[in-house]
PDB file of C-alpha atoms in Angstrom:
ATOM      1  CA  UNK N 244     -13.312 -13.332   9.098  1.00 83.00           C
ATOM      2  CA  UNK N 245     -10.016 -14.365  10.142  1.00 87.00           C
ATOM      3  CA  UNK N 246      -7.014 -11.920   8.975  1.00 91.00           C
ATOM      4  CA  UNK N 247      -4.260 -14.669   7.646  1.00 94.00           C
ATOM      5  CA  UNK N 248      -2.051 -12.174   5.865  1.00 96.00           C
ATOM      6  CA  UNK N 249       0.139  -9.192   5.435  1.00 96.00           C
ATOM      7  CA  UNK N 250       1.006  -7.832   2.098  1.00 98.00           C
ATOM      8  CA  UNK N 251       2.895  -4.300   3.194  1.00 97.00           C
ATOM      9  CA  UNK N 252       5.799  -4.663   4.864  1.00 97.00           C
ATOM     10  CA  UNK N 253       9.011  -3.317   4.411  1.00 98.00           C
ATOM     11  CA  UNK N 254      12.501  -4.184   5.076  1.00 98.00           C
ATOM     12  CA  UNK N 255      15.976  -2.329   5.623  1.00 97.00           C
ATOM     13  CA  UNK N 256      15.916  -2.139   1.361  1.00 97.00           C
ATOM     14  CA  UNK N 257      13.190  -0.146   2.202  1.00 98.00           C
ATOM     15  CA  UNK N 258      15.413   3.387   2.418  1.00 96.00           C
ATOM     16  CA  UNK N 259      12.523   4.415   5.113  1.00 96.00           C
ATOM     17  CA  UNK N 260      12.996   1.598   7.187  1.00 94.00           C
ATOM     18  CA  UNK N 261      15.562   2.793   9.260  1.00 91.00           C
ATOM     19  CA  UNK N 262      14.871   0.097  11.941  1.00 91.00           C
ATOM     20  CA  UNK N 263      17.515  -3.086  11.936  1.00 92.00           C
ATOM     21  CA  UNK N 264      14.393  -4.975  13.717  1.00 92.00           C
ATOM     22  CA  UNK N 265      12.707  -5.145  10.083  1.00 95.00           C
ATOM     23  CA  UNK N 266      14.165  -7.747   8.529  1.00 96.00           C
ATOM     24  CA  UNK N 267      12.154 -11.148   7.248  1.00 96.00           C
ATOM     25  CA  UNK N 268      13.002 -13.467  10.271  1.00 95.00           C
ATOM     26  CA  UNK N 269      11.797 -11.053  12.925  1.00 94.00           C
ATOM     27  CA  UNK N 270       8.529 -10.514  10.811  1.00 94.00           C
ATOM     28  CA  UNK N 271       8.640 -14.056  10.702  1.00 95.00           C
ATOM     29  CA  UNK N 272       8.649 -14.651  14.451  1.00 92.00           C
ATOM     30  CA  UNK N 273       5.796 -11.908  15.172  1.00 90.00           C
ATOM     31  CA  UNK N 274       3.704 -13.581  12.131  1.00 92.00           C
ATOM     32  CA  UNK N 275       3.719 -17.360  14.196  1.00 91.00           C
ATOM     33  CA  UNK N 276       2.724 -15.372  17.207  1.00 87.00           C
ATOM     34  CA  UNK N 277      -0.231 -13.663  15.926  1.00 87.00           C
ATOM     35  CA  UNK N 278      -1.607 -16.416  13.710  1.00 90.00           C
ATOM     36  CA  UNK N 279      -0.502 -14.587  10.255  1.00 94.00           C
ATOM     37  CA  UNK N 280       0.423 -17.383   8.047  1.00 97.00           C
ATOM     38  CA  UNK N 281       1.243 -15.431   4.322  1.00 98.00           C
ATOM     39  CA  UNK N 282       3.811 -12.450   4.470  1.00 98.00           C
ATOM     40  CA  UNK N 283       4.216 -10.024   1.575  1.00 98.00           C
ATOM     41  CA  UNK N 284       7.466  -8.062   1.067  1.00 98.00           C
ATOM     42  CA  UNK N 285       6.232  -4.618  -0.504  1.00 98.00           C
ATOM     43  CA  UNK N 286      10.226  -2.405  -0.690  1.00 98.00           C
ATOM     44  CA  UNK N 287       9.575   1.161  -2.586  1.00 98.00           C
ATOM     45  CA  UNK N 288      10.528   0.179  -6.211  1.00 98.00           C
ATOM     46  CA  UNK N 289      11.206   2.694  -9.177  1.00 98.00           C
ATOM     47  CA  UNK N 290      12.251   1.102 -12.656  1.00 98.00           C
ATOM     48  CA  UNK N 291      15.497   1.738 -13.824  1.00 98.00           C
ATOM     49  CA  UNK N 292      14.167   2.026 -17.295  1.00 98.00           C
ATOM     50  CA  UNK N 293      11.633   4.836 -16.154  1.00 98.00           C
ATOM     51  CA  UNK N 294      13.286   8.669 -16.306  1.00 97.00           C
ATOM     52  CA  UNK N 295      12.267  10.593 -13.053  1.00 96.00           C
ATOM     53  CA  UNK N 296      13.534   8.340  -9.861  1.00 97.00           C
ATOM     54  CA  UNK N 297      14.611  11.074  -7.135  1.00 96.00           C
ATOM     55  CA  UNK N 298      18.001  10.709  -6.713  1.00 95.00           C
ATOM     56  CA  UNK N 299      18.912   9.964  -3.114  1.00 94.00           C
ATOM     57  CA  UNK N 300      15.676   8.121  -2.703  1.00 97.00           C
ATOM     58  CA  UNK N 301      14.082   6.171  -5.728  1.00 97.00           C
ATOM     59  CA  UNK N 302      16.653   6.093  -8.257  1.00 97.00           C
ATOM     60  CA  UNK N 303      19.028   3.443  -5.764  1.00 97.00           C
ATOM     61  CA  UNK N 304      15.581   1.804  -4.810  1.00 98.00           C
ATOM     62  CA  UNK N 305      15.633  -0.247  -8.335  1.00 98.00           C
ATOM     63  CA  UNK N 306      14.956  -3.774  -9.096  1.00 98.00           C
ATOM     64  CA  UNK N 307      18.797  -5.548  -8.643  1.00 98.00           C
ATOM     65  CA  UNK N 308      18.267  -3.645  -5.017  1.00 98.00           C
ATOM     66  CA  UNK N 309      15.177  -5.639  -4.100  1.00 98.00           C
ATOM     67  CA  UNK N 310      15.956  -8.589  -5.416  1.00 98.00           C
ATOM     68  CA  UNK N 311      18.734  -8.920  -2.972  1.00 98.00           C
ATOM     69  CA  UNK N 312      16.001  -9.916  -0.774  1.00 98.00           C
ATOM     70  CA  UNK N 313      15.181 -13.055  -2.738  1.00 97.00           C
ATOM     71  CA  UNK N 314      17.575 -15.449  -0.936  1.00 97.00           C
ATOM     72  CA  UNK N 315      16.453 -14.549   2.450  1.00 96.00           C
ATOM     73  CA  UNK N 316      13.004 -15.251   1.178  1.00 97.00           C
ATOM     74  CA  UNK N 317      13.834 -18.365  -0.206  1.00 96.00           C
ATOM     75  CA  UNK N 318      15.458 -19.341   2.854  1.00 96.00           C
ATOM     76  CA  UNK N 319      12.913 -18.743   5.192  1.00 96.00           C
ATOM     77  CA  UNK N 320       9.956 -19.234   2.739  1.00 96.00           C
ATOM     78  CA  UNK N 321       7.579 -22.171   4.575  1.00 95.00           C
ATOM     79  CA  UNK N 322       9.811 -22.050   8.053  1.00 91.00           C
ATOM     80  CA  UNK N 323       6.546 -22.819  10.953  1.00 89.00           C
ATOM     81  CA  UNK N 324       3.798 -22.739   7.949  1.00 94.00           C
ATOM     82  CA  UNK N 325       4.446 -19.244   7.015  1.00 97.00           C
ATOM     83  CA  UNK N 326       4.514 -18.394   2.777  1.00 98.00           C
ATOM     84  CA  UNK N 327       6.576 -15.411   1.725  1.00 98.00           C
ATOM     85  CA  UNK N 328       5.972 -13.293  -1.374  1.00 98.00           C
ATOM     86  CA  UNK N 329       8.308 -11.412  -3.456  1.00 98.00           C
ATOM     87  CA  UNK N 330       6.738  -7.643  -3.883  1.00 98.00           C
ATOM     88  CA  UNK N 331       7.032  -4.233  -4.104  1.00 98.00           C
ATOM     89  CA  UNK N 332       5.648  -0.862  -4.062  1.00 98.00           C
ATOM     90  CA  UNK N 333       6.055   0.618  -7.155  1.00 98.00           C
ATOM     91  CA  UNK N 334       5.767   4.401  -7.624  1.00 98.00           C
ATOM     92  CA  UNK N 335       3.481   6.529  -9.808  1.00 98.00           C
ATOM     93  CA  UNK N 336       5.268   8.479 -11.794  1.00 98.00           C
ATOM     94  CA  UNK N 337       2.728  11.790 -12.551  1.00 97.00           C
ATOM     95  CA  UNK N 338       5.162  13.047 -15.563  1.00 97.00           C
ATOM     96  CA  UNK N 339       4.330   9.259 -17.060  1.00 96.00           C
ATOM     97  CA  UNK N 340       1.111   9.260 -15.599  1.00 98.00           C
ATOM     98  CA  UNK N 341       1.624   5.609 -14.977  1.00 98.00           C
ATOM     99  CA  UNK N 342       3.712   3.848 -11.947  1.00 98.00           C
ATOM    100  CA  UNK N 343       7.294   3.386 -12.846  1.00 98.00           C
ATOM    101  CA  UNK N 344       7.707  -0.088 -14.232  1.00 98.00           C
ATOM    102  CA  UNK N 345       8.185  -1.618 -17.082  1.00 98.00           C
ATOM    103  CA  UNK N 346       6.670  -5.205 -18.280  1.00 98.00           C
ATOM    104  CA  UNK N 347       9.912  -6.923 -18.127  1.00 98.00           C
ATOM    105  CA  UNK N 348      10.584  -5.724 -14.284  1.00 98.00           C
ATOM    106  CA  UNK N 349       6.750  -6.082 -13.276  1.00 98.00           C
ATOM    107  CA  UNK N 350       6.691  -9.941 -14.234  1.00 98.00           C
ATOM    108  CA  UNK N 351       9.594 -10.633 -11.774  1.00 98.00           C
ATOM    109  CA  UNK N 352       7.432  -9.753  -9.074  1.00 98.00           C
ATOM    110  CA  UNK N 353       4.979 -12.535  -7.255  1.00 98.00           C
ATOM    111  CA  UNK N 354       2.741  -9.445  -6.534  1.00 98.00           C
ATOM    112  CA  UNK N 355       2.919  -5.229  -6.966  1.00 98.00           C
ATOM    113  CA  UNK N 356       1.511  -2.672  -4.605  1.00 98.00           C
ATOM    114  CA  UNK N 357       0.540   1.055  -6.152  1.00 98.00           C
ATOM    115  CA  UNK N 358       0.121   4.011  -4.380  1.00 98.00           C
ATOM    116  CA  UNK N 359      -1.739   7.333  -5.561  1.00 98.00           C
ATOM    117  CA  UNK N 360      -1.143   9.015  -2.408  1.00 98.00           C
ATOM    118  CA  UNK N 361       2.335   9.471  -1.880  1.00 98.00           C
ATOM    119  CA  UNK N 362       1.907  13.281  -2.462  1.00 98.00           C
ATOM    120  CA  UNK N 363       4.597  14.126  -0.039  1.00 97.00           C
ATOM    121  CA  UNK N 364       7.035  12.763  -3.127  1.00 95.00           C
ATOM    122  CA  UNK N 365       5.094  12.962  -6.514  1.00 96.00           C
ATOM    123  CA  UNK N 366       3.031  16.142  -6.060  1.00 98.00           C
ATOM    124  CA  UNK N 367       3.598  19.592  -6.573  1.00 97.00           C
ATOM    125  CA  UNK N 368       3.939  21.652  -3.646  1.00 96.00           C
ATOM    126  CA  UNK N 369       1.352  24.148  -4.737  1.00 97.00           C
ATOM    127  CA  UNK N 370      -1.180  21.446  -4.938  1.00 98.00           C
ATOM    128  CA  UNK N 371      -1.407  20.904  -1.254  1.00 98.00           C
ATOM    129  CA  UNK N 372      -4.024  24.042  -1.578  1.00 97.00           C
ATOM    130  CA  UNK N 373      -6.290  24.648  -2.497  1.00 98.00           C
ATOM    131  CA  UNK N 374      -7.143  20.959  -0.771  1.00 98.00           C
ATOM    132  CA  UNK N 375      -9.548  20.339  -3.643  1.00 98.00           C
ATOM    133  CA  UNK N 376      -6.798  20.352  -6.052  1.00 98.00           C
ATOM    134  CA  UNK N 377      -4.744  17.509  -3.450  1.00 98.00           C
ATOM    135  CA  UNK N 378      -7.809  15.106  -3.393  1.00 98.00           C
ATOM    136  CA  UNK N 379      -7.797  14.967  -7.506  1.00 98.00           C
ATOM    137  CA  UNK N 380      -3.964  14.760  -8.138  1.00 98.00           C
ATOM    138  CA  UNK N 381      -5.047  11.569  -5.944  1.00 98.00           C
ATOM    139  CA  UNK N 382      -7.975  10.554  -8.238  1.00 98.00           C
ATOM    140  CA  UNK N 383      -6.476  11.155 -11.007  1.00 98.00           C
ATOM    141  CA  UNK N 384      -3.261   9.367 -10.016  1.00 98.00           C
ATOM    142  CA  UNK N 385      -5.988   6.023  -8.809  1.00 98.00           C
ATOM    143  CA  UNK N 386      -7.584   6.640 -12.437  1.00 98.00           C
ATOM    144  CA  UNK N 387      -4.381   6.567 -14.104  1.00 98.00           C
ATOM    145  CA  UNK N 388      -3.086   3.063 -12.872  1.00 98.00           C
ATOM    146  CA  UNK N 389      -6.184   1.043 -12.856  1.00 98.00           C
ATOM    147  CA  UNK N 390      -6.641   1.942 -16.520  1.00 98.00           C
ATOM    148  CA  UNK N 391      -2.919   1.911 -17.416  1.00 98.00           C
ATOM    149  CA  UNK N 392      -1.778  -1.238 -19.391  1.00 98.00           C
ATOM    150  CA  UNK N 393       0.359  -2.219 -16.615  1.00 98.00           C
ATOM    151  CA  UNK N 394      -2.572  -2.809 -14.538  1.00 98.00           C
ATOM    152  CA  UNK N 395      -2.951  -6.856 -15.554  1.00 98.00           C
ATOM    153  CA  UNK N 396       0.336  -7.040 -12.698  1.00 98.00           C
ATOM    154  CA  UNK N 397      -1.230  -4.694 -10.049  1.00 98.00           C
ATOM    155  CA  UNK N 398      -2.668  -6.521  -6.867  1.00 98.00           C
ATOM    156  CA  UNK N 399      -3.908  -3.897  -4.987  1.00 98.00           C
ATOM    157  CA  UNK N 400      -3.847   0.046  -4.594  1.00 98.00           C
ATOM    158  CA  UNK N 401      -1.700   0.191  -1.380  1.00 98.00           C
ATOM    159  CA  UNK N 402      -3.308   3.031   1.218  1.00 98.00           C
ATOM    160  CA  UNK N 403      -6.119   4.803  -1.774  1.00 98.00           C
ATOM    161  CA  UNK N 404      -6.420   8.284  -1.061  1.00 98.00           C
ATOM    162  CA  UNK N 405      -4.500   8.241   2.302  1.00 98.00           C
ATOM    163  CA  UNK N 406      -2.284  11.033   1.371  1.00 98.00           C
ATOM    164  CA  UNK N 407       0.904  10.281   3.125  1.00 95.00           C
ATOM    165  CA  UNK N 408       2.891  13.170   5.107  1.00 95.00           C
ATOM    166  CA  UNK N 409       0.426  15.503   4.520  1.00 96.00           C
ATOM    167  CA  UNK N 410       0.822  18.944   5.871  1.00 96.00           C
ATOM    168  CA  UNK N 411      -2.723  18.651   7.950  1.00 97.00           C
ATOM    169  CA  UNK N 412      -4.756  15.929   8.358  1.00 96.00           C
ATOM    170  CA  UNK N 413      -5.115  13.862   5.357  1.00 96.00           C
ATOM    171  CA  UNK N 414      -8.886  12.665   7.151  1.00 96.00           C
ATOM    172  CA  UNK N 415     -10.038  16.493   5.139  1.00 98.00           C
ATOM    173  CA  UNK N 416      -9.366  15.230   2.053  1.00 98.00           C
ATOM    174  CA  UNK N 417     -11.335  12.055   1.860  1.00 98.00           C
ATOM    175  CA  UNK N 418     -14.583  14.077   2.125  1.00 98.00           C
ATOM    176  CA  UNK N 419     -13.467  16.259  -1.361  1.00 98.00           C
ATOM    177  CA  UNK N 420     -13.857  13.004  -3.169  1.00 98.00           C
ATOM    178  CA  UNK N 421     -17.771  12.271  -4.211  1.00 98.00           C
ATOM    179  CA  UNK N 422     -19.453   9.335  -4.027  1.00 98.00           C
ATOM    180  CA  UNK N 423     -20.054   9.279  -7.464  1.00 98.00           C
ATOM    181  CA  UNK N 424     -16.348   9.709  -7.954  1.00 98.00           C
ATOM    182  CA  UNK N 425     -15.230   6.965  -5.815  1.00 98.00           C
ATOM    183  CA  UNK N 426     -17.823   4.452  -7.605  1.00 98.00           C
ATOM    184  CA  UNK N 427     -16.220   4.935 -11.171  1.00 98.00           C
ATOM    185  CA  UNK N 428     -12.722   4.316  -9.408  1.00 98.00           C
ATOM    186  CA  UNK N 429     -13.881   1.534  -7.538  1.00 98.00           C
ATOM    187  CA  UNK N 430     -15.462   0.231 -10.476  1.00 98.00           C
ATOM    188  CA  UNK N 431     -12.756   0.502 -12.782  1.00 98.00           C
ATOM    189  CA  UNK N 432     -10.240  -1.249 -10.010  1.00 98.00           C
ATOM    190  CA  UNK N 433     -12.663  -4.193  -9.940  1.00 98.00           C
ATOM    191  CA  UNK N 434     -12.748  -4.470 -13.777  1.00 98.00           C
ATOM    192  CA  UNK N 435      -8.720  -4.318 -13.780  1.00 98.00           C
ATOM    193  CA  UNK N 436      -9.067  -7.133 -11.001  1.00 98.00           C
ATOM    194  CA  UNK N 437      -7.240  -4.826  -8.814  1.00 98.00           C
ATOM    195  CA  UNK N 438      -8.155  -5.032  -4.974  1.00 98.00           C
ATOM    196  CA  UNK N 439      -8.112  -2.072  -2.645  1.00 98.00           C
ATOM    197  CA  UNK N 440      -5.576  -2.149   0.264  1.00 98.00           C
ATOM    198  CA  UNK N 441      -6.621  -1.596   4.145  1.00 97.00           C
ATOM    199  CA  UNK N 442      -3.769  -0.457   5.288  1.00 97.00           C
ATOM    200  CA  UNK N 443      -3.737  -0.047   9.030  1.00 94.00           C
ATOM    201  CA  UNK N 444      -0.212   2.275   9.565  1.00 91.00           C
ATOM    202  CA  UNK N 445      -3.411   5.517   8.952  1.00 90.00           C
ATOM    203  CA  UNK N 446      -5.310   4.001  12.115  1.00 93.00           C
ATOM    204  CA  UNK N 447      -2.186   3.327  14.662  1.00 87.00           C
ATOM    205  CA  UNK N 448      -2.971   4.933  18.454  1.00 87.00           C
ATOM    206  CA  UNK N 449      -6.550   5.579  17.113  1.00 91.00           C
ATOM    207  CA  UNK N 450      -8.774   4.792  19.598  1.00 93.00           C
ATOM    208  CA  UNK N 451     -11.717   2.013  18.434  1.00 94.00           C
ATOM    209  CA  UNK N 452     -14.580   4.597  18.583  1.00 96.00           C
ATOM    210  CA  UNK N 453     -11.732   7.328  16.171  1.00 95.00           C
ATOM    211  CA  UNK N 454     -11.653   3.998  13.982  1.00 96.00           C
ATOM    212  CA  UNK N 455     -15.049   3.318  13.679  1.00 96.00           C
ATOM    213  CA  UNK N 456     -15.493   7.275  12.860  1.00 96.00           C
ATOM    214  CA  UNK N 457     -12.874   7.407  10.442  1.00 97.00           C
ATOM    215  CA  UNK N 458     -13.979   9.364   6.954  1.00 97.00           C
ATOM    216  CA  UNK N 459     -12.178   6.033   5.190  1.00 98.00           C
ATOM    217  CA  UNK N 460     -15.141   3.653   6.063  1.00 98.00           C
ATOM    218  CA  UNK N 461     -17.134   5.508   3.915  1.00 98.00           C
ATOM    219  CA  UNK N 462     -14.736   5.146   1.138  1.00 98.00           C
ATOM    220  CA  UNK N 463     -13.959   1.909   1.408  1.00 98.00           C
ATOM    221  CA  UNK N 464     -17.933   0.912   1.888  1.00 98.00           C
ATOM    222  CA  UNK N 465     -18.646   2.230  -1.700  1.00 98.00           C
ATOM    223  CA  UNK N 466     -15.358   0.258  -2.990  1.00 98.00           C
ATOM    224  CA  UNK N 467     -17.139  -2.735  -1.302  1.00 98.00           C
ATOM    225  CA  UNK N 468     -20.117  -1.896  -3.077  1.00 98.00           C
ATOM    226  CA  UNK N 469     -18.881  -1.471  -6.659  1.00 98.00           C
ATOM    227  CA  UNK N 470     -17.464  -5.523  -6.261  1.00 98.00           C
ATOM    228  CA  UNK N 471     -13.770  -4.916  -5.047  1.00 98.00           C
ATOM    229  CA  UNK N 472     -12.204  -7.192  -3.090  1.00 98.00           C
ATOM    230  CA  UNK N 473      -9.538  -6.152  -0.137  1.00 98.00           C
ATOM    231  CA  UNK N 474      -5.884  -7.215   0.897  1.00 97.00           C
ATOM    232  CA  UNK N 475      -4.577  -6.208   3.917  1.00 97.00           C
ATOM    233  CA  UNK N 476      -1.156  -4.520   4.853  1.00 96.00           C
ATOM    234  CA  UNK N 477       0.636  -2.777   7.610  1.00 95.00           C
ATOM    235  CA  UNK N 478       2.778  -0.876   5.834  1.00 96.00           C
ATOM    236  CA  UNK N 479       5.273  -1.933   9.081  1.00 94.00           C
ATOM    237  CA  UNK N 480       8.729   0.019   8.640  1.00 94.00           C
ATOM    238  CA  UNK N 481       9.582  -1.882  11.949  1.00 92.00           C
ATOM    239  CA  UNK N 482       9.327  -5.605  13.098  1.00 89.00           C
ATOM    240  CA  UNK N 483       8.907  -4.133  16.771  1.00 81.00           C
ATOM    241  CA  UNK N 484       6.248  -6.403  17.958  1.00 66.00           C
ATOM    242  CA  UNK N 485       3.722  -3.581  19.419  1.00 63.00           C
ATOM    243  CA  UNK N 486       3.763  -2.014  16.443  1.00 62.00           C
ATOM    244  CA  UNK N 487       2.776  -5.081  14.126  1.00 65.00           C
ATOM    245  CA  UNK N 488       0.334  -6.499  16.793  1.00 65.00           C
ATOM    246  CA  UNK N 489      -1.623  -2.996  16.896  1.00 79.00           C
ATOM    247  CA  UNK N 490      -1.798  -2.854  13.112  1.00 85.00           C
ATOM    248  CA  UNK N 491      -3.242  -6.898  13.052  1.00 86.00           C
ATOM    249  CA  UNK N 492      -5.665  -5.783  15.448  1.00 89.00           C
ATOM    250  CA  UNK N 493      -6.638  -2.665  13.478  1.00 92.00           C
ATOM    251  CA  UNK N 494      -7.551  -5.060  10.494  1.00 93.00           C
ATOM    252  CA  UNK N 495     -10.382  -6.979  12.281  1.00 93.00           C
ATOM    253  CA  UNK N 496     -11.779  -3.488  13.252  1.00 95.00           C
ATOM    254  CA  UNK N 497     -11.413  -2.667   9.683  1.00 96.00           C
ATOM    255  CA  UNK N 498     -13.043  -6.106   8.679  1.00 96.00           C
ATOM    256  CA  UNK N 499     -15.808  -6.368  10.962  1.00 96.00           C
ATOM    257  CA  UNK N 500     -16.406  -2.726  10.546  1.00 96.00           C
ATOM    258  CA  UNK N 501     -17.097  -2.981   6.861  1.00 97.00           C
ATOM    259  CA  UNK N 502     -18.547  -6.705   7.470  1.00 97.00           C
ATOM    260  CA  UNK N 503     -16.434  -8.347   4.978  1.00 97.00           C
ATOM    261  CA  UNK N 504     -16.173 -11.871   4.688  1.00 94.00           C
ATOM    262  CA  UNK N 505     -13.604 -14.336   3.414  1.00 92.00           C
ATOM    263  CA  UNK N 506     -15.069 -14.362  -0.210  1.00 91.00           C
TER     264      UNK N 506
END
């Protein structure tokens, strides 16, 4: 299959994204070299109306924040065949046990990205161990959004069960999941019409055959199973062109790994 898109990518709104290379027109240019023709702008997002933003980090990451992306979108929107989208990446909140949104704010937004594995930021310290404990605040946190109410404006579960930041490698946790337990998530995902995200930022300076190897295949081969379909995203932080040309080529591993076709 031919990857076409990139739904994960952040720009200076992004408080992470410490690069001045990230900005639209310099994801723009790398897109036209590498064939991508559909670019999705996923900043961190935390509802205003929703207690619990952090305060140096979510609480100034609100909608009026991201939308002041919207005229560079709309300026660049179409320039040498390439669509933009308006996204974001909009916490889970664990004391709501729902992401941090609210209707009014979610409908503003051409698409939404949710993580449950930003356990660097929502988790409890003490969770980290026992690891069994880490992989279900992650379940529970995948559980929680594709059966929340808000799920109707969810496009896809951005990096599922990649635990971000983690302490030691986050590839020990995907085995702590079952089978059995990734089916009913998978399943419930598809019913909510949510896709699951292959995001490539996990894989970067892996070699093909630590790719190939990668506990994740597993997971995402039963998400494949249960009906899901798949976006794909870089999660870029940086419009450096290595860096968004390894990720591109990461997704056809991904794809042809998995054998997924353009249905």
């Amino acid at each position: 299959m031919r990857i076409n898109h990139d739904f994960h990518i952040h720009t200076t709104l992004s408080l992470c994204a410490h690069d001045a290379s990230a900005t639209v027109e310099s994801y723009i240019r790398n897109a036209k070299r590498n064939g991508i023709t559909k670019l999705g702008f996923s900043n961190h997002m935390w509802d205003s109306a929703i207690p619990g933003a952090s305060e140096h980090f979510y609480k100034p990451q609100n909608y009026d924040h991201l939308a002041l992306l919207r005229p560079e979108i709309e300026k660049f929107d179409g320039c040498d065949g390439i669509q933009l989208y308006f996204g974001c990446e909009a916490e889970y909140n664990p004391a709501r046990r729902d992401i941090a949104l609210t209707e009014e704010i979610a409908r503003k937004f051409d698409y939404i990205l949710a993580p449950n594995s930003h356990t660097h930021m929502m988790m409890p310290r003490e969770f980290y161990e026992p690891r069994q404990r880490h992989a279900q605040f992650m379940l529970d946190a995948f559980l929680d959004t594709v059966k929340s109410p808000l799920a109707k404006y969810v496009t896809a579960m951005a990096h599922p069960f990649s635990a971000v930041c983690c302490p030691y490698p986050r590839e020990l946790l995907y085995p702590l999941i079952s089978d059995a337990q990734y089916g009913e998530a998978f399943s419930l995902a598809r019913e909510a019409d949510i896709a699951i995200e292959l995001n490539t930022c996990g894989y970067v300076h892996s070699t093909l055959q630590q790719i190939l190897d990668h506990p994740s295949l597993r997971m995402f081969a039963i998400a494949k199973e249960c009906g899901c379909k798949f976006i794909f995203g870089s999660d870029a932080h940086s419009a450096a062109p290595g860096d968004v040309q390894d990720s591109w080529w990461i997704a056809y591993v991904l794809a042809q790994a998995l054998n997924l076709k353009d249905e």
